[in-house]
Structure formats: C-alpha cells, structure tokens
mmCIF file of C-alpha atoms and ligand atoms in Angstrom:
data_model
loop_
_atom_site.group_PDB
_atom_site.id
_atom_site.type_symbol
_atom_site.label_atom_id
_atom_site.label_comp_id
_atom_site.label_asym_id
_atom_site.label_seq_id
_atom_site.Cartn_x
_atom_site.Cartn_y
_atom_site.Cartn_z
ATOM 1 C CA UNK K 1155 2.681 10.684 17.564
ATOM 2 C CA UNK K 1156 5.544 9.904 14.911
ATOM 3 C CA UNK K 1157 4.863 7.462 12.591
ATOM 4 C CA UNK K 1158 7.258 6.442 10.033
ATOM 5 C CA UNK K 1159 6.820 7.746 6.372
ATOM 6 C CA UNK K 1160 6.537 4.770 3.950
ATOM 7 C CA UNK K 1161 7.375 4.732 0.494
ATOM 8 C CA UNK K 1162 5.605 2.123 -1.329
ATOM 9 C CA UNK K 1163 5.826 1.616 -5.516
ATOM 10 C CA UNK K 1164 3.095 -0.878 -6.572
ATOM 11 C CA UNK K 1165 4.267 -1.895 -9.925
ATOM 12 C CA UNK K 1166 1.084 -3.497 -10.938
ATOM 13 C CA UNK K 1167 1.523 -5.675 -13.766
ATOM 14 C CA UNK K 1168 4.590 -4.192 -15.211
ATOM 15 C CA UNK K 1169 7.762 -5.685 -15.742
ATOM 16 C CA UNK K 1170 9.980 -8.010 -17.431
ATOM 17 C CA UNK K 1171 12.761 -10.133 -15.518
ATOM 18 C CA UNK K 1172 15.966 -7.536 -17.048
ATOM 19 C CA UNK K 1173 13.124 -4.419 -15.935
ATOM 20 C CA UNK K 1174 12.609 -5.780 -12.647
ATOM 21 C CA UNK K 1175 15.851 -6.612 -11.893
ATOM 22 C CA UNK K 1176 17.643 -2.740 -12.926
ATOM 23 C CA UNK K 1177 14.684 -1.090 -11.630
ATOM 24 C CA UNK K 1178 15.209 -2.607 -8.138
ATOM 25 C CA UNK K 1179 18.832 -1.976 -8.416
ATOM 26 C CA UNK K 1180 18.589 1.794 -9.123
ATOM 27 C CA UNK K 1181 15.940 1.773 -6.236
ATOM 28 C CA UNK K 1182 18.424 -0.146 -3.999
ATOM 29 C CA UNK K 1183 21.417 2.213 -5.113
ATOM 30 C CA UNK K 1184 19.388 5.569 -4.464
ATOM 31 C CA UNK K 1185 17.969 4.797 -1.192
ATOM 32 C CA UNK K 1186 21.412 3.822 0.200
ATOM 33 C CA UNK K 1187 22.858 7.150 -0.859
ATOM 34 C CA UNK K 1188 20.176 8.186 1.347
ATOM 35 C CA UNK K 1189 21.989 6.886 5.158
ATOM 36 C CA UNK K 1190 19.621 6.505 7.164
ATOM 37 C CA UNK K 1191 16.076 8.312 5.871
ATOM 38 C CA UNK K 1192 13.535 9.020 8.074
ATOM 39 C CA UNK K 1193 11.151 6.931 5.506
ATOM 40 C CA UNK K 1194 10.928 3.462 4.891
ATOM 41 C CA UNK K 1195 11.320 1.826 1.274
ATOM 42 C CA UNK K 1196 9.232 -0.679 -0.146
ATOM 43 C CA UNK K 1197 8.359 -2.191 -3.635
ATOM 44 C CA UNK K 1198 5.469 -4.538 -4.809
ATOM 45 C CA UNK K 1199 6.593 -6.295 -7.990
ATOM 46 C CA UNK K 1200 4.487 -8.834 -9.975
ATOM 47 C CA UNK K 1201 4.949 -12.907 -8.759
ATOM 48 C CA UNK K 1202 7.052 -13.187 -11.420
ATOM 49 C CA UNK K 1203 9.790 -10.855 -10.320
ATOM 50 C CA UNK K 1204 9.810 -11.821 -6.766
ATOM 51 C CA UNK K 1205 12.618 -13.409 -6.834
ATOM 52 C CA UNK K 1206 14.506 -11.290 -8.834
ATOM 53 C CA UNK K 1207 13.803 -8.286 -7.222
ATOM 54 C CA UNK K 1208 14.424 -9.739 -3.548
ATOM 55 C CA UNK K 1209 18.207 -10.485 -5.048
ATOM 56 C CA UNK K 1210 18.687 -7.638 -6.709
ATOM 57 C CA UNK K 1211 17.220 -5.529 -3.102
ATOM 58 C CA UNK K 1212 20.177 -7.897 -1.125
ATOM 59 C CA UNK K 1213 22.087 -5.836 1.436
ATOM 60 C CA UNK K 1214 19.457 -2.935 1.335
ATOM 61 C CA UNK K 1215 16.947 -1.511 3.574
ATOM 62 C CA UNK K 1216 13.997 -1.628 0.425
ATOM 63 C CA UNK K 1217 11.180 -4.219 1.689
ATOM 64 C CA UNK K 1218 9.513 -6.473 -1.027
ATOM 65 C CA UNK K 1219 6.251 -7.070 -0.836
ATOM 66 C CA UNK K 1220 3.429 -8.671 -3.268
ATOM 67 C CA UNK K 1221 0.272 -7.889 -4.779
ATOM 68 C CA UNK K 1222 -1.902 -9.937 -3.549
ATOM 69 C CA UNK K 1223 -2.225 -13.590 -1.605
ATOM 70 C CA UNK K 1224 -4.629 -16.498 -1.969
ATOM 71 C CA UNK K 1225 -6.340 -17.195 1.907
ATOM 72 C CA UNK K 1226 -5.331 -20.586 2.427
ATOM 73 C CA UNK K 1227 -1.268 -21.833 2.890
ATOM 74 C CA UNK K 1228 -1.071 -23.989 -0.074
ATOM 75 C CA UNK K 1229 -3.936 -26.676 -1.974
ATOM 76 C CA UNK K 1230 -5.824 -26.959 -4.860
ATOM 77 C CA UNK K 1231 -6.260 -23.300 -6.466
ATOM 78 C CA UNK K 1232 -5.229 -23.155 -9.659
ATOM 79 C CA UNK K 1233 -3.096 -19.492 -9.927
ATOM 80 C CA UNK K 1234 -2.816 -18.864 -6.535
ATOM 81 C CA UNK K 1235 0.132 -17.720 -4.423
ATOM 82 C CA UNK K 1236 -0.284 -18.688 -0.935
ATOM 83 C CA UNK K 1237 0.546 -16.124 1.865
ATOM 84 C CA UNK K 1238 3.361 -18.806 3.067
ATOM 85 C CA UNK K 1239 4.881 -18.589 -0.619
ATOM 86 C CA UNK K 1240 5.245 -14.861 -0.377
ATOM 87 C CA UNK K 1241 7.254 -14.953 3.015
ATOM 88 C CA UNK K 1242 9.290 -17.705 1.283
ATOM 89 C CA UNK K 1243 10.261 -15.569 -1.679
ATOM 90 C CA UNK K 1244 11.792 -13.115 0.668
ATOM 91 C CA UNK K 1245 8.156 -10.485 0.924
ATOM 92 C CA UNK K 1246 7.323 -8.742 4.040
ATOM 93 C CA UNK K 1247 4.154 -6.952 2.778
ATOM 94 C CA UNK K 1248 1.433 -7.685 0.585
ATOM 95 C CA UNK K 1249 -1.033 -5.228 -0.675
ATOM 96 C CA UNK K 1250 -4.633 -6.148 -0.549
ATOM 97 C CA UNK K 1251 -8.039 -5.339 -1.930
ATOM 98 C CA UNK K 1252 -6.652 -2.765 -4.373
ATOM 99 C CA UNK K 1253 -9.480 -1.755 -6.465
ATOM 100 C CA UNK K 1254 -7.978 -3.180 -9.285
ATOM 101 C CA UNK K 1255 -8.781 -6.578 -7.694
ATOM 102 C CA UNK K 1256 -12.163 -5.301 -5.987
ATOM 103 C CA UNK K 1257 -13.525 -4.728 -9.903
ATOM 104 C CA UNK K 1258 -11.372 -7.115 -11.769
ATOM 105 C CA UNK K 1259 -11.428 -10.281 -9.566
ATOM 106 C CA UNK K 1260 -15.205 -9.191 -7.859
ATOM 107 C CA UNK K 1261 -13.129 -9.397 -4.806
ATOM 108 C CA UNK K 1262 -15.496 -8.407 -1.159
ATOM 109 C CA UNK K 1263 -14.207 -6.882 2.034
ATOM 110 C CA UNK K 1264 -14.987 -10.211 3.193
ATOM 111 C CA UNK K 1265 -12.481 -11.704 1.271
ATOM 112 C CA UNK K 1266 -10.113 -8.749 1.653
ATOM 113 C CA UNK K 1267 -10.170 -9.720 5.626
ATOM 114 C CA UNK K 1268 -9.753 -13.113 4.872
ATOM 115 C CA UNK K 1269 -6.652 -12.637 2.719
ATOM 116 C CA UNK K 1270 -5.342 -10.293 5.804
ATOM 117 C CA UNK K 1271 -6.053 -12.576 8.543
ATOM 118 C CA UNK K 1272 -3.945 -15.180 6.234
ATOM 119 C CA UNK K 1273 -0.982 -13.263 5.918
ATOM 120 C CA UNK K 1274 -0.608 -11.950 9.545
ATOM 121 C CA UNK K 1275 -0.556 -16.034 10.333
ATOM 122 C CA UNK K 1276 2.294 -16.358 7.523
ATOM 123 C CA UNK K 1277 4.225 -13.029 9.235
ATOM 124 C CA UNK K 1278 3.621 -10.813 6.762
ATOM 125 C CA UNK K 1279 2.116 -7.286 7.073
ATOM 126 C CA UNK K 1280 -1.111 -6.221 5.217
ATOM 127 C CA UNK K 1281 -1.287 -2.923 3.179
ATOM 128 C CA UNK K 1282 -5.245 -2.778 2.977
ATOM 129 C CA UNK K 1283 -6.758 -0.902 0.135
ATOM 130 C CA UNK K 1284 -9.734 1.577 0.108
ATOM 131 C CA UNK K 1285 -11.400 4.069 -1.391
ATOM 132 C CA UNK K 1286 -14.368 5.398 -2.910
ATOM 133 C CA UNK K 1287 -15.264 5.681 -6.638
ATOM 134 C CA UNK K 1288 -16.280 8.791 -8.593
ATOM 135 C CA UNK K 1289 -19.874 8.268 -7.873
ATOM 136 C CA UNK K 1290 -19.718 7.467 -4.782
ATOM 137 C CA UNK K 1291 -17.791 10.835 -4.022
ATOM 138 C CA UNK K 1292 -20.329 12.625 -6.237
ATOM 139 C CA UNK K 1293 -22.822 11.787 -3.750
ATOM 140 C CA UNK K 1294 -20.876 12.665 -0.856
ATOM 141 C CA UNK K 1295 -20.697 9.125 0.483
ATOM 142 C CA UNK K 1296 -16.862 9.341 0.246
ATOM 143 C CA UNK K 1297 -16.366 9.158 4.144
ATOM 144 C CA UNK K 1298 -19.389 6.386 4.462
ATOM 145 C CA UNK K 1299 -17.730 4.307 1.642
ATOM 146 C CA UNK K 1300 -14.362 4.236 3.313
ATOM 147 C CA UNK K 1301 -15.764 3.813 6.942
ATOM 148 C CA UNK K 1302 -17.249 0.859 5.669
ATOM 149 C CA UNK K 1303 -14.300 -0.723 3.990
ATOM 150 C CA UNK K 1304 -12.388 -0.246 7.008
ATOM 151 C CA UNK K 1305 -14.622 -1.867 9.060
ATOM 152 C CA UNK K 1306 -15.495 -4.915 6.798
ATOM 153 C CA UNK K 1307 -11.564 -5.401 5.138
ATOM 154 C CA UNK K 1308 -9.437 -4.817 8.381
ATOM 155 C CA UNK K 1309 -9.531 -8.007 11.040
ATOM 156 C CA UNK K 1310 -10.227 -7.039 14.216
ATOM 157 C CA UNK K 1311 -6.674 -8.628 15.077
ATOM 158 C CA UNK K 1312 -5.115 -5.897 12.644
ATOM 159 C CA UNK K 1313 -2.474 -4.216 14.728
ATOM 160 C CA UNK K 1314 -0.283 -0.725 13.859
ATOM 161 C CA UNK K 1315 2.644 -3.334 13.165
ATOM 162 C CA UNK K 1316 0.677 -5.538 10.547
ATOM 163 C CA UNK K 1317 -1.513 -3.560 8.820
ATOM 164 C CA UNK K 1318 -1.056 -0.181 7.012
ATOM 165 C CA UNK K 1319 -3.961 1.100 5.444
ATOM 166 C CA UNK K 1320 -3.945 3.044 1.948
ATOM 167 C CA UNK K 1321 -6.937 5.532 1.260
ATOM 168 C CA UNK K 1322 -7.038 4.932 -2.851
ATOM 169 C CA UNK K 1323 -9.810 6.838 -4.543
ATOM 170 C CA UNK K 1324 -10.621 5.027 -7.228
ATOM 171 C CA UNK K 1325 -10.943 7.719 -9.471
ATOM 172 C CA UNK K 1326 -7.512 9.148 -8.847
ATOM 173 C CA UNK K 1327 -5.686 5.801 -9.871
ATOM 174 C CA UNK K 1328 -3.573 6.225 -12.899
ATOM 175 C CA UNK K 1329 -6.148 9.192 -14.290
ATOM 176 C CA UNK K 1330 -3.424 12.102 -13.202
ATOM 177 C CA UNK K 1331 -6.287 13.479 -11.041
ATOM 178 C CA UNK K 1332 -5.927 13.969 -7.461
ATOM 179 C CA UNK K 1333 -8.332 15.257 -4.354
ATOM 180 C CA UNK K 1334 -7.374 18.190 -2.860
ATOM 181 C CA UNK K 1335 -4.937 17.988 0.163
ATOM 182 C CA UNK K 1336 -8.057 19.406 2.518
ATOM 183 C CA UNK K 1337 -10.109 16.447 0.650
ATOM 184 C CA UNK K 1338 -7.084 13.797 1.645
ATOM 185 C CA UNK K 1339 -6.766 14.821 5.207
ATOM 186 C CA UNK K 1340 -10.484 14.850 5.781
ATOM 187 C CA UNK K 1341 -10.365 11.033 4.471
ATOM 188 C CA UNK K 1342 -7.463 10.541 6.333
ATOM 189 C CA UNK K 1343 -8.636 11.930 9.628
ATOM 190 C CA UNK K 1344 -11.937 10.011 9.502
ATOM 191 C CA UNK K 1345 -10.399 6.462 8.768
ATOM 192 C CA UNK K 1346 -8.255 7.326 11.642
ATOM 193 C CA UNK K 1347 -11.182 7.975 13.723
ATOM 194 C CA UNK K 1348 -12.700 4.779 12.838
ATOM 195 C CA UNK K 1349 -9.514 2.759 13.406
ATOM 196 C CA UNK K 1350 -9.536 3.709 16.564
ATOM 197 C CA UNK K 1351 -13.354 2.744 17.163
ATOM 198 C CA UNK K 1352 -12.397 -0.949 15.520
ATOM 199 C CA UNK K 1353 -8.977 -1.572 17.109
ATOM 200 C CA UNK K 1354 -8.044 1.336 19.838
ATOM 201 C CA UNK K 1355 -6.881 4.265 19.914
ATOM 202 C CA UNK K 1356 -3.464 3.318 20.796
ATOM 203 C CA UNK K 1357 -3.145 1.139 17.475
ATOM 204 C CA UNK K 1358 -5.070 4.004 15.426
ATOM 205 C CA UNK K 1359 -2.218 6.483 16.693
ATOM 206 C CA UNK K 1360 0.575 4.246 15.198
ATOM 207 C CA UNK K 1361 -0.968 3.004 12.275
ATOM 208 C CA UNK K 1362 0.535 4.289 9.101
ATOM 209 C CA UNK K 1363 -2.197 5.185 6.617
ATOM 210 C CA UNK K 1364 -0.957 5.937 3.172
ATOM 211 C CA UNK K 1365 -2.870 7.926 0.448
ATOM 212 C CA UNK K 1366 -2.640 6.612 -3.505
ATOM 213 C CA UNK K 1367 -3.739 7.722 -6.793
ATOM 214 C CA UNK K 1368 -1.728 9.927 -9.082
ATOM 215 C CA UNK K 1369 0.668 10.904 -6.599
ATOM 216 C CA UNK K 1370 4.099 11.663 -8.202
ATOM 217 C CA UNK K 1371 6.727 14.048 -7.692
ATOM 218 C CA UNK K 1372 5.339 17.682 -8.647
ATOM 219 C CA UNK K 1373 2.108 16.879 -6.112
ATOM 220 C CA UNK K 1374 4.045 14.506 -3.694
ATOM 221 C CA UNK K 1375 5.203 16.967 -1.517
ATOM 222 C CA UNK K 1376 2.096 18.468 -0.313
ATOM 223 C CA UNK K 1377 -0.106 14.951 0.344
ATOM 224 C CA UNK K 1378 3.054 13.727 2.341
ATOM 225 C CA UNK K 1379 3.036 16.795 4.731
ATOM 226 C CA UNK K 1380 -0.583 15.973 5.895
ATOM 227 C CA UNK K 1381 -0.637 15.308 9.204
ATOM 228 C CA UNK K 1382 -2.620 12.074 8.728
ATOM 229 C CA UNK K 1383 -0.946 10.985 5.968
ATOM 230 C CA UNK K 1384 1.775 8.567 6.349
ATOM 231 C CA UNK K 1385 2.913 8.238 3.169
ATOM 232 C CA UNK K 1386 1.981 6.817 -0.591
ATOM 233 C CA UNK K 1387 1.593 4.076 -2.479
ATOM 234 C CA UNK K 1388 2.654 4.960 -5.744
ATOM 235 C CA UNK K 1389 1.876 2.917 -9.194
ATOM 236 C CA UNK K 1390 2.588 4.324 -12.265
ATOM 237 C CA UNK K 1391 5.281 6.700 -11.114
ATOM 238 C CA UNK K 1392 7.058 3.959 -9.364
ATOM 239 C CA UNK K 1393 7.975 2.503 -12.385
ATOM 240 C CA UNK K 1394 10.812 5.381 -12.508
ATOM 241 C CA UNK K 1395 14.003 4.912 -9.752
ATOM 242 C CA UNK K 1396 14.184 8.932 -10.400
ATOM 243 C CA UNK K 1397 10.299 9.581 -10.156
ATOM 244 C CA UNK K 1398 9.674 7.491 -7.256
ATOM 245 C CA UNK K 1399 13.137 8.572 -5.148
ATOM 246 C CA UNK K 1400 11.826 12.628 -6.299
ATOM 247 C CA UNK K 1401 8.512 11.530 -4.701
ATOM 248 C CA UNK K 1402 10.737 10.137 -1.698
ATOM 249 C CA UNK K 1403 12.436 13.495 -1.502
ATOM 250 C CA UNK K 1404 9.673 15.263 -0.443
ATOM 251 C CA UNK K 1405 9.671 13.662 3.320
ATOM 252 C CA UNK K 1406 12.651 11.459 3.619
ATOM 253 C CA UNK K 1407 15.225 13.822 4.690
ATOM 254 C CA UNK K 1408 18.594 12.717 4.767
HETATM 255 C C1 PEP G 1257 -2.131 2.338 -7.387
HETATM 256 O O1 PEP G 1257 -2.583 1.632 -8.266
HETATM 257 O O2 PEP G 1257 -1.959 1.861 -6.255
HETATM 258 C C2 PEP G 1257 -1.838 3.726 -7.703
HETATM 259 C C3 PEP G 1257 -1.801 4.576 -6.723
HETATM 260 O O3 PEP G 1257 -1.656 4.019 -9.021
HETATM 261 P P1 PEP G 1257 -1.212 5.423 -9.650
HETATM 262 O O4 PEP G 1257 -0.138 6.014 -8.750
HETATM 263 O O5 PEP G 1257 -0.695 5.100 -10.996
HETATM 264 O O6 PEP G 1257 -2.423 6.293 -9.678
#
C-alpha cells in the first residue's frame, strides 16, 4: 500500500513576520527545485505568520497548516482561532493535541476529538498528536498509552484523507533523543493495528502516520524508511530551509 511521504515542520512558537516570511520562501524555492517529489510539503507556522507565510508559499506545492483550532466556528473565546479562520487564512492542516498543548493548556483526548471533528466540518485535515511520556515508556505502557490516545483523540468519522496521525514521544521532543527505529515501527505498527479496529482496515492502510521528536537530518533517513512510517513532523529542525529539505532528502526522491 503506497502512502505518500509527508514532510511536516511545526515551527512552534518561533518566528517573527521578516523570519516567517524568508523561511517560507527558501522552503518554497527548495521544494520546487525538487519537480515533482514523491513527498508532500507542509509547514505549521504560529497565527501570527499565517498570512505571511501563505503569500510567501504562493505558486508552490508547500501546504500551510496551523497549530491548533478552537472547537466552535467563531463566538465569545477570548484567544481563540476558529477552525473556519484557519481555512480562511489559506491552511489546509492543523496539528492537534501536541503534547505541548496536552501539558500546557491541560488539553484531554476529549477535547483533542472535539477540535478534529471541528476542523473536518471547516475542510481542513487533522494531524493528531500522540505519544507516551518517559514514564509511561519506563513502565512499558508505551503501546497502551498510544492505543488509548488513538482511540479517545481520533473521531470515529476520521478518514485516511482527513486525519494523519503523528506518534510523538514525549520524551523525544526537542531533547535530541530518539527511540530506536525497531522501537518506532513497533509504535507504528500497533497504532496501525488499532486504526484499523476504530475506522477499517481500508482507511488504516492509507492513513499516513508520521513519527516526531528529534528527528533531523543525520537520523532522518532511517525513521523515514520504516515501513509504517509515513513521514515526520519536525520542530526544531524545521526552523532551517537546509535542515528540514536534508531531512526531506532522505525519501523524497527527485
Ligand atoms: C514537535 O514538537 O512536534 C517536534 C517533533 O519537535 P522536535 O523535532 O524539536 O523534537
């Protein structure tokens, strides 16, 4: 079953308008020189460089997407983006229930499903986050922690089109430590299994699940060439045109 590599930089909360805009352009500019890659391109900015990003991505194949969405279309909460914004700013993807926002904002699966059911009804396409922390893995509950996320964060109408899942341990994000590539494809394999318990095993086939946390470009290549995994989701080395299109380089054959 092929599923198309994705390429995803979350750049967390990182940027200035001038940052956002050259980094996107460099993105934009490398990926073209690519033809037609057998990967497909996508970059999370903050809010705040939406806009600037989405012009500065014109007449390229790199998809915007956002960092999170609020669960209602629009109304009284203060800080919120709606899912309907998002769309409107030009985003095709938003990434949700990264464990930043699980520990920062308290943020449930519940919540996480929520958010997902609200941005399938404004067209865009979930990236749902999961992953286990270091104790959790200690205790060998790694596969039990992630089985569970899947089931409570992903609605049951979650199809391979919408929804791309990325297995984040949280122990891995932004510490330079990774699992190793048996570790990954054991995760990998066993969310797949449960995917296609929960929605089918014709959706569980095609749905891209990407693997996060500390992947960058001297480790890149391995992860990618898992057979479950369908590609990354990259924070702090997205922040570099050259570190995320070396990561890119790995799979994405011209
Ligand atoms: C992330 O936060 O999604 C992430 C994977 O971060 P990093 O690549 O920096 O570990």
């Amino acid at each position: 079953m092929s599923r198309k590599i994705l390429i995803a930089g979350n750049w967390k909360m990182n940027g200035l308008l001038a940052d956002g805009a050259a980094l996107a352009k460099e993105v934009a500019v490398e990926v073209k020189k690519l033809g037609k890659p057998e990967c497909e391109f996508l970059v999370c900015p903050p809010f705040t460089l939406l806009t600037t990003v989405k012009k500065a991505l014109r007449g390229s194949k790199v998809a915007l997407g956002a960092q999170d969405c609020h669960i209602a279309e629009k109304g009284a909460h203060t800080g919120d983006i709606s899912p309907l914004m998002l769309k409107d700013c030009g985003c095709s993807y938003v990434i949700l229930g990264h464990s930043e926002r699980r520990a920062d904002h308290h943020e449930s699966s519940a919540l996480v499903r929520q958010k997902a059911e609200a941005a399938y009804k404004a067209g865009l396409k979930a990236v749902i986050c999961i992953g286990e922390t270091e104790a959790e893995r200690d205790a060998g509950k790694t596969i039990e922690v992630c089985s569970a996320q899947i089931k409570e964060s992903v609605p049951d109408s979650a199809t391979a089109a919408n929804t791309v899942i990325a297995y984040e341990p949280v122990w891995a994000i932004g510490t330079g430590k990774t699992p190793t590539t048996d570790d990954v494809e054991e995760v990998h394999a066993a969310i797949r299994k449960v995917i296609a318990k929960k929605l089918g095993k014709g959706n569980a086939n095609k749905m891209r699940i990407l693997y996060g946390g500390s992947m960058k470009p001297a480790n890149a290549a391995g992860l990618l060439a898992l057979p479950n995994v369908d590609g990354g989701l990259i924070g702090g080395a997205s922040l570099k045109a050259s570190d995320f299109m070396a990561i890119a380089a790995s799979v994405c054959k011209k």
